[in-house]
Amino acid sequence: MANAIPQIIATEAAQVNTEVGHGGAPSHAEPELFGLAPFQIVSVAMFVLLLIAFFGAKVHKTIAGGLDSKIAAIKEQLDEAKQLRAEAEALRREYADKIAGAEKDAEAMLINAQHEAEAILEKAEADSKAMVERRKRMAEDKIAAAEREAVEDVRNRAVNAATSASRKLIAEKHDADADKTLADKVIAGI
């Protein structure tokens, strides 16, 4: 039985390959794929290729259009980035200029403050010297006034002492007759 199976398969294959043609002569069998003859297979393959070419071209155009739109969007983003960078550079330069200006202003303010401090110091020194001079003059004036008062007081006391002493002397040595003689002399001299 094991020998019988391969013989059956071989005889069936031989029957399939040999067909009876016109007049009983064996003829060649046409190959078939899914029940289609070779010319039909070629026609279907060409139809599929034409469909692929037709829709492939549309897909290619769609893909190319999508890529072109992405390229345009990327270019816009790059242009916007360049513009933003230029604006940022301009702002950086502007702030750098402002910082430099502020540093110059601060330096000028510092120099001005130093000059003002020196001027205030010089004025304070001059004012203190003037005040010392005024106080010195006032003290000298007070001392001079006190000296004048003392001299005047001494004179007044000397005058009072001299007047008192004169009165005593006159009272002791001068009498009414002497007054009469003196008064006559003064009248005669006039």
PDB file of C-alpha atoms in Angstrom:
ATOM      1  CA  MET A   1       0.000   0.000   0.000  1.00  0.00           C
ATOM      2  CA  ALA A   2       2.898   2.329   0.602  1.00  0.00           C
ATOM      3  CA  ASN A   3       3.897   1.812  -3.024  1.00  0.00           C
ATOM      4  CA  ALA A   4       0.378   2.446  -4.222  1.00  0.00           C
ATOM      5  CA  ILE A   5       0.077   6.069  -3.038  1.00  0.00           C
ATOM      6  CA  PRO A   6       3.042   7.443  -4.993  1.00  0.00           C
ATOM      7  CA  GLN A   7       1.832   5.625  -8.121  1.00  0.00           C
ATOM      8  CA  ILE A   8      -1.623   7.143  -7.835  1.00  0.00           C
ATOM      9  CA  ILE A   9      -0.203  10.642  -7.496  1.00  0.00           C
ATOM     10  CA  ALA A  10       2.084  10.125 -10.472  1.00  0.00           C
ATOM     11  CA  THR A  11      -0.692   8.840 -12.692  1.00  0.00           C
ATOM     12  CA  GLU A  12      -2.959  11.759 -11.771  1.00  0.00           C
ATOM     13  CA  ALA A  13      -0.166  14.209 -12.548  1.00  0.00           C
ATOM     14  CA  ALA A  14       0.369  12.562 -15.892  1.00  0.00           C
ATOM     15  CA  GLN A  15      -3.307  12.820 -16.681  1.00  0.00           C
ATOM     16  CA  VAL A  16      -3.356  16.507 -15.773  1.00  0.00           C
ATOM     17  CA  ASN A  17      -0.366  17.320 -17.966  1.00  0.00           C
ATOM     18  CA  THR A  18      -1.633  15.470 -20.979  1.00  0.00           C
ATOM     19  CA  GLU A  19      -4.878  16.491 -22.485  1.00  0.00           C
ATOM     20  CA  VAL A  20      -6.433  15.257 -25.525  1.00  0.00           C
ATOM     21  CA  GLY A  21      -6.349  17.835 -28.268  1.00  0.00           C
ATOM     22  CA  HIS A  22      -7.907  17.895 -31.769  1.00  0.00           C
ATOM     23  CA  GLY A  23      -7.734  14.625 -33.415  1.00  0.00           C
ATOM     24  CA  GLY A  24      -6.640  12.844 -30.310  1.00  0.00           C
ATOM     25  CA  ALA A  25      -3.125  14.274 -30.185  1.00  0.00           C
ATOM     26  CA  PRO A  26      -1.876  15.370 -26.819  1.00  0.00           C
ATOM     27  CA  SER A  27      -1.607  19.172 -26.405  1.00  0.00           C
ATOM     28  CA  HIS A  28       0.206  21.450 -24.002  1.00  0.00           C
ATOM     29  CA  ALA A  29      -1.784  22.650 -21.002  1.00  0.00           C
ATOM     30  CA  GLU A  30      -1.904  26.440 -20.306  1.00  0.00           C
ATOM     31  CA  PRO A  31      -0.833  27.430 -16.820  1.00  0.00           C
ATOM     32  CA  GLU A  32      -3.450  29.152 -14.690  1.00  0.00           C
ATOM     33  CA  LEU A  33      -3.293  31.338 -11.578  1.00  0.00           C
ATOM     34  CA  PHE A  34      -6.421  31.784  -9.493  1.00  0.00           C
ATOM     35  CA  GLY A  35      -8.359  30.537 -12.500  1.00  0.00           C
ATOM     36  CA  LEU A  36      -6.985  33.225 -14.845  1.00  0.00           C
ATOM     37  CA  ALA A  37      -5.195  32.687 -18.106  1.00  0.00           C
ATOM     38  CA  PRO A  38      -1.747  34.221 -18.663  1.00  0.00           C
ATOM     39  CA  PHE A  39      -3.057  37.118 -20.800  1.00  0.00           C
ATOM     40  CA  GLN A  40      -5.625  37.874 -18.106  1.00  0.00           C
ATOM     41  CA  ILE A  41      -2.903  37.835 -15.434  1.00  0.00           C
ATOM     42  CA  VAL A  42      -0.851  40.287 -17.531  1.00  0.00           C
ATOM     43  CA  SER A  43      -3.916  42.527 -18.013  1.00  0.00           C
ATOM     44  CA  VAL A  44      -4.683  42.547 -14.283  1.00  0.00           C
ATOM     45  CA  ALA A  45      -1.023  43.249 -13.457  1.00  0.00           C
ATOM     46  CA  MET A  46      -0.945  46.172 -15.938  1.00  0.00           C
ATOM     47  CA  PHE A  47      -4.233  47.486 -14.499  1.00  0.00           C
ATOM     48  CA  VAL A  48      -2.806  47.319 -10.963  1.00  0.00           C
ATOM     49  CA  LEU A  49       0.412  49.033 -12.106  1.00  0.00           C
ATOM     50  CA  LEU A  50      -1.599  51.782 -13.817  1.00  0.00           C
ATOM     51  CA  LEU A  51      -3.682  52.247 -10.653  1.00  0.00           C
ATOM     52  CA  ILE A  52      -0.505  52.422  -8.546  1.00  0.00           C
ATOM     53  CA  ALA A  53       1.021  54.899 -11.006  1.00  0.00           C
ATOM     54  CA  PHE A  54      -2.145  57.029 -11.096  1.00  0.00           C
ATOM     55  CA  PHE A  55      -2.775  57.083  -7.331  1.00  0.00           C
ATOM     56  CA  GLY A  56       0.952  57.087  -6.617  1.00  0.00           C
ATOM     57  CA  ALA A  57       1.274  60.323  -8.582  1.00  0.00           C
ATOM     58  CA  LYS A  58      -1.541  61.852  -6.548  1.00  0.00           C
ATOM     59  CA  VAL A  59       0.019  60.567  -3.346  1.00  0.00           C
ATOM     60  CA  HIS A  60       3.364  61.953  -4.513  1.00  0.00           C
ATOM     61  CA  LYS A  61       1.743  65.329  -5.170  1.00  0.00           C
ATOM     62  CA  THR A  62       0.034  65.217  -1.788  1.00  0.00           C
ATOM     63  CA  ILE A  63       3.269  64.266  -0.049  1.00  0.00           C
ATOM     64  CA  ALA A  64       5.182  66.936  -1.982  1.00  0.00           C
ATOM     65  CA  GLY A  65       2.501  69.519  -1.129  1.00  0.00           C
ATOM     66  CA  GLY A  66       2.656  68.561   2.546  1.00  0.00           C
ATOM     67  CA  LEU A  67       6.433  68.758   2.527  1.00  0.00           C
ATOM     68  CA  ASP A  68       6.322  72.113   0.729  1.00  0.00           C
ATOM     69  CA  SER A  69       3.880  73.486   3.305  1.00  0.00           C
ATOM     70  CA  LYS A  70       6.113  72.192   6.126  1.00  0.00           C
ATOM     71  CA  ILE A  71       9.145  73.775   4.430  1.00  0.00           C
ATOM     72  CA  ALA A  72       7.242  77.074   4.129  1.00  0.00           C
ATOM     73  CA  ALA A  73       6.201  76.889   7.784  1.00  0.00           C
ATOM     74  CA  ILE A  74       9.785  76.154   8.837  1.00  0.00           C
ATOM     75  CA  LYS A  75      11.030  79.073   6.699  1.00  0.00           C
ATOM     76  CA  GLU A  76       8.467  81.347   8.358  1.00  0.00           C
ATOM     77  CA  GLN A  77       9.607  80.140  11.772  1.00  0.00           C
ATOM     78  CA  LEU A  78      13.251  80.715  10.815  1.00  0.00           C
ATOM     79  CA  ASP A  79      12.434  84.218   9.538  1.00  0.00           C
ATOM     80  CA  GLU A  80      10.501  84.932  12.722  1.00  0.00           C
ATOM     81  CA  ALA A  81      13.405  83.588  14.786  1.00  0.00           C
ATOM     82  CA  LYS A  82      15.831  85.800  12.841  1.00  0.00           C
ATOM     83  CA  GLN A  83      13.569  88.798  13.428  1.00  0.00           C
ATOM     84  CA  LEU A  84      13.260  87.962  17.139  1.00  0.00           C
ATOM     85  CA  ARG A  85      17.024  87.547  17.369  1.00  0.00           C
ATOM     86  CA  ALA A  86      17.547  90.931  15.674  1.00  0.00           C
ATOM     87  CA  GLU A  87      15.078  92.519  18.099  1.00  0.00           C
ATOM     88  CA  ALA A  88      16.804  90.828  21.031  1.00  0.00           C
ATOM     89  CA  GLU A  89      20.205  92.065  19.812  1.00  0.00           C
ATOM     90  CA  ALA A  90      18.781  95.578  19.459  1.00  0.00           C
ATOM     91  CA  LEU A  91      17.355  95.396  22.998  1.00  0.00           C
ATOM     92  CA  ARG A  92      20.653  94.042  24.306  1.00  0.00           C
ATOM     93  CA  ARG A  93      22.543  96.913  22.652  1.00  0.00           C
ATOM     94  CA  GLU A  94      19.994  99.406  23.968  1.00  0.00           C
ATOM     95  CA  TYR A  95      20.293  98.094  27.515  1.00  0.00           C
ATOM     96  CA  ALA A  96      24.074  97.920  27.217  1.00  0.00           C
ATOM     97  CA  ASP A  97      24.021 101.589  26.165  1.00  0.00           C
ATOM     98  CA  LYS A  98      21.681 102.406  29.038  1.00  0.00           C
ATOM     99  CA  ILE A  99      23.955 100.582  31.472  1.00  0.00           C
ATOM    100  CA  ALA A 100      26.983 102.428  30.104  1.00  0.00           C
ATOM    101  CA  GLY A 101      25.059 105.704  30.370  1.00  0.00           C
ATOM    102  CA  ALA A 102      23.976 104.861  33.908  1.00  0.00           C
ATOM    103  CA  GLU A 103      27.577 104.039  34.838  1.00  0.00           C
ATOM    104  CA  LYS A 104      28.718 107.368  33.376  1.00  0.00           C
ATOM    105  CA  ASP A 105      25.906 109.153  35.228  1.00  0.00           C
ATOM    106  CA  ALA A 106      26.822 107.390  38.457  1.00  0.00           C
ATOM    107  CA  GLU A 107      30.473 108.288  37.964  1.00  0.00           C
ATOM    108  CA  ALA A 108      29.537 111.903  37.247  1.00  0.00           C
ATOM    109  CA  MET A 109      27.274 111.950  40.299  1.00  0.00           C
ATOM    110  CA  LEU A 110      30.102 110.534  42.421  1.00  0.00           C
ATOM    111  CA  ILE A 111      32.545 113.167  41.140  1.00  0.00           C
ATOM    112  CA  ASN A 112      29.916 115.878  41.666  1.00  0.00           C
ATOM    113  CA  ALA A 113      29.249 114.612  45.206  1.00  0.00           C
ATOM    114  CA  GLN A 114      32.986 114.630  45.938  1.00  0.00           C
ATOM    115  CA  HIS A 115      33.262 118.220  44.661  1.00  0.00           C
ATOM    116  CA  GLU A 116      30.229 119.237  46.711  1.00  0.00           C
ATOM    117  CA  ALA A 117      31.674 117.540  49.803  1.00  0.00           C
ATOM    118  CA  GLU A 118      34.982 119.318  49.271  1.00  0.00           C
ATOM    119  CA  ALA A 119      33.159 122.633  48.782  1.00  0.00           C
ATOM    120  CA  ILE A 120      31.088 122.044  51.930  1.00  0.00           C
ATOM    121  CA  LEU A 121      34.231 121.121  53.847  1.00  0.00           C
ATOM    122  CA  GLU A 122      36.043 124.237  52.595  1.00  0.00           C
ATOM    123  CA  LYS A 123      33.018 126.376  53.435  1.00  0.00           C
ATOM    124  CA  ALA A 124      32.795 124.814  56.903  1.00  0.00           C
ATOM    125  CA  GLU A 125      36.497 125.479  57.463  1.00  0.00           C
ATOM    126  CA  ALA A 126      36.098 129.071  56.232  1.00  0.00           C
ATOM    127  CA  ASP A 127      32.980 129.536  58.372  1.00  0.00           C
ATOM    128  CA  SER A 128      34.723 128.105  61.425  1.00  0.00           C
ATOM    129  CA  LYS A 129      37.731 130.355  60.828  1.00  0.00           C
ATOM    130  CA  ALA A 130      35.421 133.343  60.414  1.00  0.00           C
ATOM    131  CA  MET A 131      33.519 132.375  63.548  1.00  0.00           C
ATOM    132  CA  VAL A 132      36.792 131.995  65.481  1.00  0.00           C
ATOM    133  CA  GLU A 133      37.868 135.414  64.195  1.00  0.00           C
ATOM    134  CA  ARG A 134      34.513 136.939  65.164  1.00  0.00           C
ATOM    135  CA  ARG A 135      34.664 135.336  68.601  1.00  0.00           C
ATOM    136  CA  LYS A 136      38.250 136.480  68.983  1.00  0.00           C
ATOM    137  CA  ARG A 137      37.259 140.034  67.997  1.00  0.00           C
ATOM    138  CA  MET A 138      34.286 139.872  70.332  1.00  0.00           C
ATOM    139  CA  ALA A 139      36.532 138.675  73.145  1.00  0.00           C
ATOM    140  CA  GLU A 140      39.075 141.370  72.321  1.00  0.00           C
ATOM    141  CA  ASP A 141      36.262 143.951  72.191  1.00  0.00           C
ATOM    142  CA  LYS A 142      34.955 142.716  75.544  1.00  0.00           C
ATOM    143  CA  ILE A 143      38.471 142.839  76.980  1.00  0.00           C
ATOM    144  CA  ALA A 144      38.968 146.354  75.553  1.00  0.00           C
ATOM    145  CA  ALA A 145      35.579 147.417  76.886  1.00  0.00           C
ATOM    146  CA  ALA A 146      36.441 145.939  80.274  1.00  0.00           C
ATOM    147  CA  GLU A 147      39.808 147.735  80.180  1.00  0.00           C
ATOM    148  CA  ARG A 148      38.081 151.010  79.265  1.00  0.00           C
ATOM    149  CA  GLU A 149      35.565 150.471  82.037  1.00  0.00           C
ATOM    150  CA  ALA A 150      38.372 149.651  84.447  1.00  0.00           C
ATOM    151  CA  VAL A 151      40.366 152.700  83.341  1.00  0.00           C
ATOM    152  CA  GLU A 152      37.266 154.820  83.565  1.00  0.00           C
ATOM    153  CA  ASP A 153      36.428 153.365  86.933  1.00  0.00           C
ATOM    154  CA  VAL A 154      39.991 154.034  88.098  1.00  0.00           C
ATOM    155  CA  ARG A 155      39.742 157.599  86.743  1.00  0.00           C
ATOM    156  CA  ASN A 156      36.381 158.112  88.367  1.00  0.00           C
ATOM    157  CA  ARG A 157      37.736 156.804  91.652  1.00  0.00           C
ATOM    158  CA  ALA A 158      40.844 158.938  91.214  1.00  0.00           C
ATOM    159  CA  VAL A 159      38.676 161.934  90.450  1.00  0.00           C
ATOM    160  CA  ASN A 160      36.440 161.151  93.425  1.00  0.00           C
ATOM    161  CA  ALA A 161      39.503 160.622  95.606  1.00  0.00           C
ATOM    162  CA  ALA A 162      41.090 163.814  94.297  1.00  0.00           C
ATOM    163  CA  THR A 163      37.867 165.722  94.763  1.00  0.00           C
ATOM    164  CA  SER A 164      37.482 164.409  98.285  1.00  0.00           C
ATOM    165  CA  ALA A 165      41.084 165.172  99.042  1.00  0.00           C
ATOM    166  CA  SER A 166      40.753 168.655  97.518  1.00  0.00           C
ATOM    167  CA  ARG A 167      37.679 169.350  99.565  1.00  0.00           C
ATOM    168  CA  LYS A 168      39.422 168.301 102.696  1.00  0.00           C
ATOM    169  CA  LEU A 169      42.480 170.357 101.868  1.00  0.00           C
ATOM    170  CA  ILE A 170      40.465 173.327 100.825  1.00  0.00           C
ATOM    171  CA  ALA A 171      38.258 173.036 103.849  1.00  0.00           C
ATOM    172  CA  GLU A 172      41.306 172.819 106.084  1.00  0.00           C
ATOM    173  CA  LYS A 173      43.452 175.541 104.500  1.00  0.00           C
ATOM    174  CA  HIS A 174      41.028 177.807 102.780  1.00  0.00           C
ATOM    175  CA  ASP A 175      38.712 180.113 104.601  1.00  0.00           C
ATOM    176  CA  ALA A 176      36.158 182.827 103.636  1.00  0.00           C
ATOM    177  CA  ASP A 177      38.745 185.611 103.171  1.00  0.00           C
ATOM    178  CA  ALA A 178      40.730 183.486 100.784  1.00  0.00           C
ATOM    179  CA  ASP A 179      37.543 182.813  98.811  1.00  0.00           C
ATOM    180  CA  LYS A 180      36.834 186.493  98.507  1.00  0.00           C
ATOM    181  CA  THR A 181      40.301 187.269  97.245  1.00  0.00           C
ATOM    182  CA  LEU A 182      40.134 184.419  94.758  1.00  0.00           C
ATOM    183  CA  ALA A 183      36.739 185.512  93.475  1.00  0.00           C
ATOM    184  CA  ASP A 184      38.015 189.084  93.001  1.00  0.00           C
ATOM    185  CA  LYS A 185      40.956 187.811  90.967  1.00  0.00           C
ATOM    186  CA  VAL A 186      38.753 185.745  88.719  1.00  0.00           C
ATOM    187  CA  ILE A 187      36.379 188.636  88.147  1.00  0.00           C
ATOM    188  CA  ALA A 188      39.205 191.028  87.410  1.00  0.00           C
ATOM    189  CA  GLY A 189      40.633 188.573  84.913  1.00  0.00           C
ATOM    190  CA  ILE A 190      37.466 188.501  82.980  1.00  0.00           C
TER     191      ILE A 190
END
